[in-house]
Coordinates of N, CA and C (backbone and C1' of nucleotides) in Angstrom, one line a residue:
Chain A
M43 N -7.9 -48.3 15.3 CA -6.5 -48.7 14.5 C -5.6 -49.5 14.7
R44 N -4.9 -49.9 13.8 CA -4.1 -51.0 14.4 C -2.7 -50.4 15.5
R45 N -2.6 -51.1 16.4 CA -2.1 -50.1 17.4 C -0.2 -49.8 16.8
D46 N 0.0 -50.7 15.8 CA 1.5 -50.7 15.6 C 1.4 -49.2 14.4
G47 N 0.9 -48.1 14.5 CA 0.6 -47.2 13.9 C 0.5 -47.2 12.4
Q48 N 0.2 -48.1 11.7 CA 0.2 -48.2 10.5 C -1.4 -47.9 9.7
D49 N -2.0 -47.2 10.7 CA -3.2 -47.1 10.3 C -3.2 -45.6 9.3
D50 N -3.4 -45.8 7.9 CA -3.7 -44.4 7.1 C -5.3 -44.3 6.8
G51 N -5.6 -42.9 7.1 CA -7.2 -43.0 7.1 C -7.4 -42.7 5.3
A52 N -6.3 -42.4 4.7 CA -6.6 -41.7 3.5 C -6.8 -43.2 2.4
P53 N -7.8 -43.7 2.0 CA -7.9 -44.5 1.0 C -7.6 -44.4 -0.4
G54 N -7.2 -44.9 -1.1 CA -7.4 -44.3 -2.5 C -6.2 -45.3 -3.8
P55 N -6.7 -45.7 -5.0 CA -6.5 -46.5 -5.6 C -4.9 -46.1 -6.0
A56 N -4.8 -44.6 -6.4 CA -3.7 -44.2 -7.0 C -2.5 -43.8 -5.7
A57 N -3.0 -44.3 -4.1 CA -2.0 -44.0 -3.3 C -0.8 -44.9 -3.6
T58 N 0.3 -44.2 -3.4 CA 1.5 -44.8 -3.4 C 1.9 -46.1 -2.6
G59 N 0.9 -46.7 -2.1 CA 1.0 -47.8 -1.7 C 1.9 -47.8 -0.5
R60 N 2.7 -47.1 0.0 CA 3.4 -46.7 1.2 C 2.7 -46.8 2.6
N61 N 2.8 -47.4 3.3 CA 2.4 -47.6 4.8 C 3.1 -46.6 5.6
V62 N 3.0 -45.3 5.3 CA 3.0 -44.5 6.2 C 2.7 -44.8 7.7
P63 N 3.8 -44.2 8.7 CA 3.3 -44.7 9.9 C 2.4 -43.4 10.5
F64 N 1.5 -43.7 11.2 CA 0.6 -42.2 11.9 C 0.7 -42.9 13.5
Y65 N 0.3 -41.7 14.3 CA 0.4 -42.3 15.7 C -0.8 -41.5 16.3
T66 N -1.3 -42.0 17.3 CA -2.5 -41.3 18.1 C -2.1 -40.5 19.1
I67 N -3.0 -39.4 19.3 CA -2.3 -38.8 20.6 C -1.9 -39.3 21.9
G68 N -2.5 -40.4 21.6 CA -2.3 -41.2 23.3 C -0.8 -41.4 22.9
Q69 N -0.3 -42.1 21.7 CA 1.1 -42.7 21.4 C 1.9 -41.6 21.7
V70 N 1.6 -40.7 20.8 CA 2.9 -39.3 21.1 C 2.7 -39.0 22.0
A71 N 2.0 -38.7 22.9 CA 1.8 -38.2 24.6 C 2.7 -39.1 25.1
S72 N 3.0 -40.7 25.1 CA 3.5 -41.3 26.1 C 4.8 -41.3 25.6
L73 N 5.2 -41.1 23.9 CA 6.3 -41.1 23.3 C 7.4 -39.9 23.8
L74 N 6.8 -39.0 24.0 CA 7.0 -37.4 24.1 C 7.1 -37.3 25.5
E75 N 6.4 -38.0 26.3 CA 6.1 -37.9 28.0 C 5.4 -36.2 28.1
V76 N 4.4 -36.3 27.4 CA 3.7 -35.0 27.7 C 2.1 -35.0 27.7
P77 N 1.4 -34.7 28.3 CA -0.1 -34.8 28.4 C -0.5 -34.6 27.3
T78 N -1.6 -35.4 27.0 CA -2.6 -35.3 25.8 C -3.1 -33.7 25.7
A79 N -3.5 -33.1 26.9 CA -3.9 -32.2 26.7 C -3.1 -30.6 26.4
Q80 N -2.0 -30.9 26.3 CA -0.6 -30.2 25.5 C -0.9 -30.2 24.5
L81 N -0.3 -31.5 24.0 CA -0.8 -31.7 22.2 C -1.7 -31.2 21.8
R82 N -3.0 -31.3 22.7 CA -4.2 -30.6 21.7 C -4.5 -29.1 21.6
R83 N -3.5 -28.8 22.7 CA -3.5 -27.2 22.7 C -2.3 -26.7 21.4
L84 N -1.5 -27.6 21.6 CA -0.4 -26.8 20.7 C -1.1 -27.1 19.1
D85 N -2.3 -27.9 19.0 CA -3.2 -28.1 17.8 C -3.9 -27.0 17.8
E86 N -4.6 -26.4 18.8 CA -5.7 -25.3 18.7 C -4.8 -23.8 18.5
Q87 N -3.4 -24.0 19.2 CA -2.5 -22.6 19.1 C -1.8 -22.5 17.7
E88 N -2.2 -23.5 16.8 CA -1.8 -23.4 15.5 C -0.5 -23.9 15.8
I89 N 0.6 -24.7 16.0 CA 1.7 -24.8 16.3 C 1.9 -26.0 15.6
V90 N 1.3 -26.8 16.2 CA 1.4 -28.2 15.4 C 0.5 -28.9 14.8
Q91 N -0.3 -29.0 14.1 CA -1.6 -29.5 13.5 C -1.7 -30.8 12.9
P92 N -1.8 -31.9 13.6 CA -2.0 -33.1 12.9 C -3.2 -33.4 11.5
E93 N -3.1 -34.4 10.7 CA -4.1 -34.6 10.1 C -5.2 -35.3 10.9
R94 N -6.3 -35.4 10.7 CA -7.6 -36.1 11.5 C -7.7 -37.5 10.3
S95 N -8.7 -38.1 10.9 CA -9.2 -38.9 10.4 C -10.1 -39.9 10.8
D96 N -10.6 -40.8 10.3 CA -11.8 -41.8 11.3 C -12.8 -40.3 11.8
G97 N -13.0 -41.1 13.0 CA -14.2 -40.0 13.8 C -13.1 -38.7 14.2
N98 N -12.7 -38.2 13.2 CA -12.1 -36.8 13.8 C -11.1 -36.7 14.8
Q99 N -10.4 -38.2 14.6 CA -9.4 -38.4 15.4 C -7.9 -37.7 15.2
R100 N -6.9 -37.5 16.0 CA -5.8 -36.8 15.5 C -4.9 -37.8 15.1
R101 N -4.3 -37.9 13.6 CA -3.4 -38.2 13.4 C -1.8 -38.1 13.2
Y102 N -0.6 -38.2 13.7 CA 0.5 -37.9 14.0 C 1.7 -38.4 12.9
S103 N 1.9 -37.5 11.7 CA 3.0 -38.2 10.8 C 4.4 -38.2 11.8
Q104 N 5.2 -38.9 11.5 CA 6.6 -38.3 12.1 C 7.2 -37.1 12.1
E105 N 6.9 -36.6 10.8 CA 7.5 -35.1 10.7 C 6.8 -34.2 11.6
E106 N 5.7 -34.3 12.2 CA 5.0 -33.4 12.9 C 5.5 -34.2 14.5
I107 N 5.5 -35.3 14.7 CA 6.4 -35.9 16.0 C 7.9 -34.8 16.3
D108 N 8.5 -34.7 15.1 CA 9.9 -34.1 14.9 C 9.8 -32.8 15.3
R109 N 8.3 -31.8 14.9 CA 8.1 -30.7 14.8 C 7.9 -30.4 16.2
L110 N 7.1 -31.5 16.9 CA 6.7 -31.5 18.3 C 7.6 -31.5 19.2
R111 N 9.1 -32.1 18.8 CA 10.7 -32.1 19.5 C 10.7 -30.7 19.6
E112 N 11.3 -30.0 18.4 CA 11.4 -28.9 18.5 C 10.7 -28.0 19.4
V113 N 9.1 -28.0 19.2 CA 8.3 -26.9 20.2 C 8.6 -27.2 21.5
L114 N 8.7 -28.6 21.7 CA 9.0 -29.1 23.2 C 10.4 -28.3 24.0
Q115 N 11.3 -28.4 22.9 CA 12.8 -27.9 23.4 C 12.8 -26.5 23.6
L116 N 11.9 -25.7 23.0 CA 11.8 -24.6 23.3 C 10.9 -24.0 24.3
T117 N 9.5 -24.7 24.6 CA 8.7 -24.3 25.7 C 9.6 -24.6 26.9
D118 N 10.3 -25.4 26.9 CA 11.1 -26.1 28.0 C 12.0 -24.7 28.6
E119 N 12.6 -24.2 27.3 CA 13.7 -23.1 27.3 C 12.7 -21.9 28.1
G120 N 11.3 -21.7 28.1 CA 10.7 -20.8 28.5 C 10.1 -19.7 27.4
V121 N 10.1 -20.4 26.3 CA 9.5 -19.8 25.2 C 8.2 -19.6 25.4
T122 N 7.0 -18.7 25.1 CA 5.7 -18.9 25.5 C 5.2 -19.6 24.0
L123 N 3.8 -20.0 24.1 CA 3.3 -20.4 22.7 C 3.2 -19.2 21.4
P124 N 3.0 -18.1 21.9 CA 3.0 -17.1 20.6 C 4.5 -16.8 20.4
G125 N 5.5 -17.1 21.2 CA 6.9 -17.3 20.6 C 7.2 -18.1 19.8
V126 N 7.0 -19.2 20.1 CA 7.2 -20.4 19.5 C 6.6 -20.4 17.6
R127 N 5.2 -19.8 18.0 CA 4.5 -19.7 16.6 C 5.4 -18.7 16.0
K128 N 5.9 -17.3 16.3 CA 6.9 -16.8 15.6 C 8.1 -17.6 15.1
V129 N 8.5 -18.2 16.2 CA 10.1 -18.9 15.8 C 10.2 -19.9 14.6
L130 N 8.6 -20.5 14.7 CA 8.5 -21.6 13.5 C 8.3 -20.6 12.0
E131 N 7.7 -19.6 12.1 CA 7.3 -18.6 11.2 C 8.6 -18.2 10.5
L132 N 9.4 -17.7 11.4 CA 10.6 -17.0 11.0 C 11.9 -18.5 10.2
R133 N 11.5 -19.4 10.9 CA 12.0 -20.6 10.1 C 11.6 -20.8 9.0
R134 N 10.2 -20.7 8.8 CA 9.6 -21.1 7.2 C 10.4 -20.0 6.5
R135 N 10.5 -18.8 6.9 CA 10.8 -17.6 6.1 C 12.5 -18.0 5.5
V136 N 13.1 -18.1 6.4 CA 14.7 -18.5 6.1 C 15.0 -19.8 5.5
D137 N 13.6 -20.8 5.3 CA 13.9 -22.0 4.4 C 13.5 -21.4 2.9
E138 N 12.6 -20.7 3.3 CA 12.0 -19.7 1.4 C 12.7 -19.0 1.1
L139 N 13.9 -18.2 1.7 CA 14.8 -17.4 1.1 C 15.9 -18.2 1.0
E140 N 16.8 -19.5 1.7 CA 17.4 -20.4 1.3 C 17.3 -21.0 -0.2
H141 N 16.0 -21.2 -0.3 CA 15.6 -21.7 -1.6 C 15.5 -20.7 -2.9
E142 N 15.4 -19.6 -2.5 CA 15.6 -18.6 -3.5 C 16.8 -18.3 -3.9
L143 N 17.7 -18.4 -2.7 CA 19.3 -18.3 -3.3 C 19.7 -19.1 -4.1
E144 N 19.3 -20.4 -3.9 CA 19.7 -21.6 -4.5 C 18.9 -21.7 -5.9
R145 N 17.8 -20.8 -5.8 CA 17.5 -20.6 -7.6 C 18.4 -19.8 -8.3
E146 N 18.7 -18.4 -7.5 CA 19.7 -17.4 -8.2 C 20.8 -18.2 -8.5
R147 N 21.3 -19.2 -8.1 CA 22.6 -19.8 -7.8 C 22.5 -20.7 -9.6
G148 N 21.4 -21.1 -9.5 CA 21.2 -21.9 -10.9 C 21.0 -21.2 -11.9
E149 N 20.5 -20.1 -12.1 CA 20.1 -19.5 -13.1 C 21.9 -18.7 -13.8
A150 N 21.6 -17.4 -13.1 CA 23.1 -16.5 -13.6 C 23.7 -17.7 -14.7
Chain B
dA93 P -12.0 -49.9 29.9 O5' -11.4 -49.9 28.9 C5' -10.2 -51.1 28.1 C4' -9.9 -50.1 26.8 C3' -9.1 -49.0 27.0 O3' -7.7 -48.7 26.0 C1' -10.6 -48.6 25.7
dT94 P -6.9 -47.9 26.3 O5' -6.6 -47.0 25.1 C5' -8.0 -46.3 24.9 C4' -8.2 -45.5 23.5 C3' -7.6 -44.1 24.0 O3' -6.4 -43.6 22.8 C1' -9.6 -44.0 23.4
dT95 P -5.7 -42.4 23.0 O5' -6.9 -41.5 22.2 C5' -7.5 -41.8 20.7 C4' -8.4 -40.6 20.5 C3' -8.3 -39.0 20.8 O3' -8.4 -38.2 19.7 C1' -10.3 -39.7 21.8
dC96 P -8.0 -36.7 19.6 O5' -9.8 -36.2 20.0 C5' -10.5 -36.8 19.2 C4' -11.7 -35.8 19.2 C3' -11.0 -34.4 19.5 O3' -11.8 -33.4 18.4 C1' -12.9 -35.3 20.9
dT97 P -11.4 -31.8 18.9 O5' -12.4 -31.0 19.4 C5' -13.6 -31.2 19.4 C4' -14.8 -30.6 20.6 C3' -14.4 -29.2 20.5 O3' -15.5 -28.6 20.5 C1' -14.8 -30.7 22.6
dT98 P -15.4 -27.1 21.0 O5' -16.0 -27.1 22.4 C5' -17.2 -27.5 22.5 C4' -17.2 -27.2 24.0 C3' -17.0 -25.8 24.6 O3' -17.9 -25.3 25.2 C1' -16.1 -27.6 26.0
dA99 P -18.1 -23.8 25.8 O5' -17.8 -24.3 27.4 C5' -18.4 -25.2 28.1 C4' -18.3 -25.1 29.7 C3' -17.8 -24.3 30.1 O3' -18.4 -24.2 31.8 C1' -15.8 -25.8 30.1
dC100 P -18.0 -23.2 32.4 O5' -17.1 -23.2 33.9 C5' -17.5 -24.5 34.4 C4' -16.3 -24.9 35.1 C3' -15.7 -23.5 36.1 O3' -15.5 -24.2 37.1 C1' -14.0 -24.4 34.9
dA101 P -15.3 -23.0 38.4 O5' -14.0 -23.4 39.1 C5' -13.6 -24.6 39.6 C4' -12.4 -24.6 40.4 C3' -11.6 -24.0 41.0 O3' -11.0 -24.2 42.0 C1' -10.3 -24.0 38.7
Chain C
dT214 P 2.2 -25.2 29.7 O5' 1.9 -25.4 31.2 C5' 0.5 -25.0 31.3 C4' -0.1 -25.9 32.6 C3' -0.2 -27.4 31.9 O3' 0.3 -28.4 33.1 C1' -2.2 -26.1 32.9
dG215 P 0.0 -29.7 32.7 O5' -1.3 -30.2 33.9 C5' -1.2 -30.1 35.2 C4' -2.4 -30.3 35.7 C3' -3.1 -31.6 35.5 O3' -3.5 -32.0 36.4 C1' -4.9 -30.1 34.5
dT216 P -4.1 -33.5 36.1 O5' -6.0 -33.4 36.3 C5' -6.6 -32.6 37.4 C4' -7.9 -32.5 37.2 C3' -8.6 -33.8 36.9 O3' -9.8 -34.1 37.7 C1' -9.0 -32.1 35.2
dA217 P -10.6 -35.1 37.4 O5' -11.8 -34.4 36.9 C5' -12.6 -33.7 37.4 C4' -13.9 -33.4 36.6 C3' -14.5 -34.6 36.1 O3' -16.0 -34.4 36.5 C1' -14.2 -33.2 34.4
dA218 P -16.9 -35.8 36.3 O5' -18.1 -35.2 35.1 C5' -18.5 -34.1 35.3 C4' -19.1 -33.5 33.9 C3' -20.1 -34.7 33.4 O3' -20.9 -34.6 32.8 C1' -18.4 -34.3 32.0
dG219 P -22.5 -35.4 32.7 O5' -22.3 -35.7 31.0 C5' -22.2 -34.1 30.4 C4' -22.4 -34.4 29.0 C3' -23.0 -35.9 28.1 O3' -23.8 -35.5 27.1 C1' -20.7 -36.0 27.9
dA220 P -24.1 -36.6 26.3 O5' -23.7 -37.1 25.1 C5' -23.4 -35.9 24.2 C4' -22.6 -36.0 23.0 C3' -23.0 -37.3 22.1 O3' -22.5 -36.8 20.9 C1' -20.7 -37.4 23.0
dA221 P -22.9 -37.9 19.6 O5' -21.2 -38.4 19.5 C5' -20.5 -37.4 18.9 C4' -19.1 -38.3 18.2 C3' -19.5 -39.4 17.6 O3' -18.5 -39.6 16.5 C1' -18.5 -39.9 19.2

DNA sequence: ATTCTTACA
DNA sequence: TGTAAGAA
């Protein structure tokens, strides 16, 4: 890939032509200062699952890097991986309910 | 050179 | 969690 993080494994004529920055596991590891093995485990534990591309290599988007920052903060505070999974699950649920309230606010 | 998976201490 | 072997 291009070391500048501009590699996008999804070709497509209709693609919105934006060069979305993607990062390899190595780049993310040095950026967040965590071992690559930990990133792979977060993937296996279904906590942060990056896209894959080329030869099945992980490609992290900025959004996933942000999610990684949240997760690392939690684990640093002592939350276990199963715990983190539940926190993220609850966070998704809260977002869902917030959107629902927003909708109801619109109709009435 | 890097990353991937699987396995082991 | 960290590290190693072997394939990609």
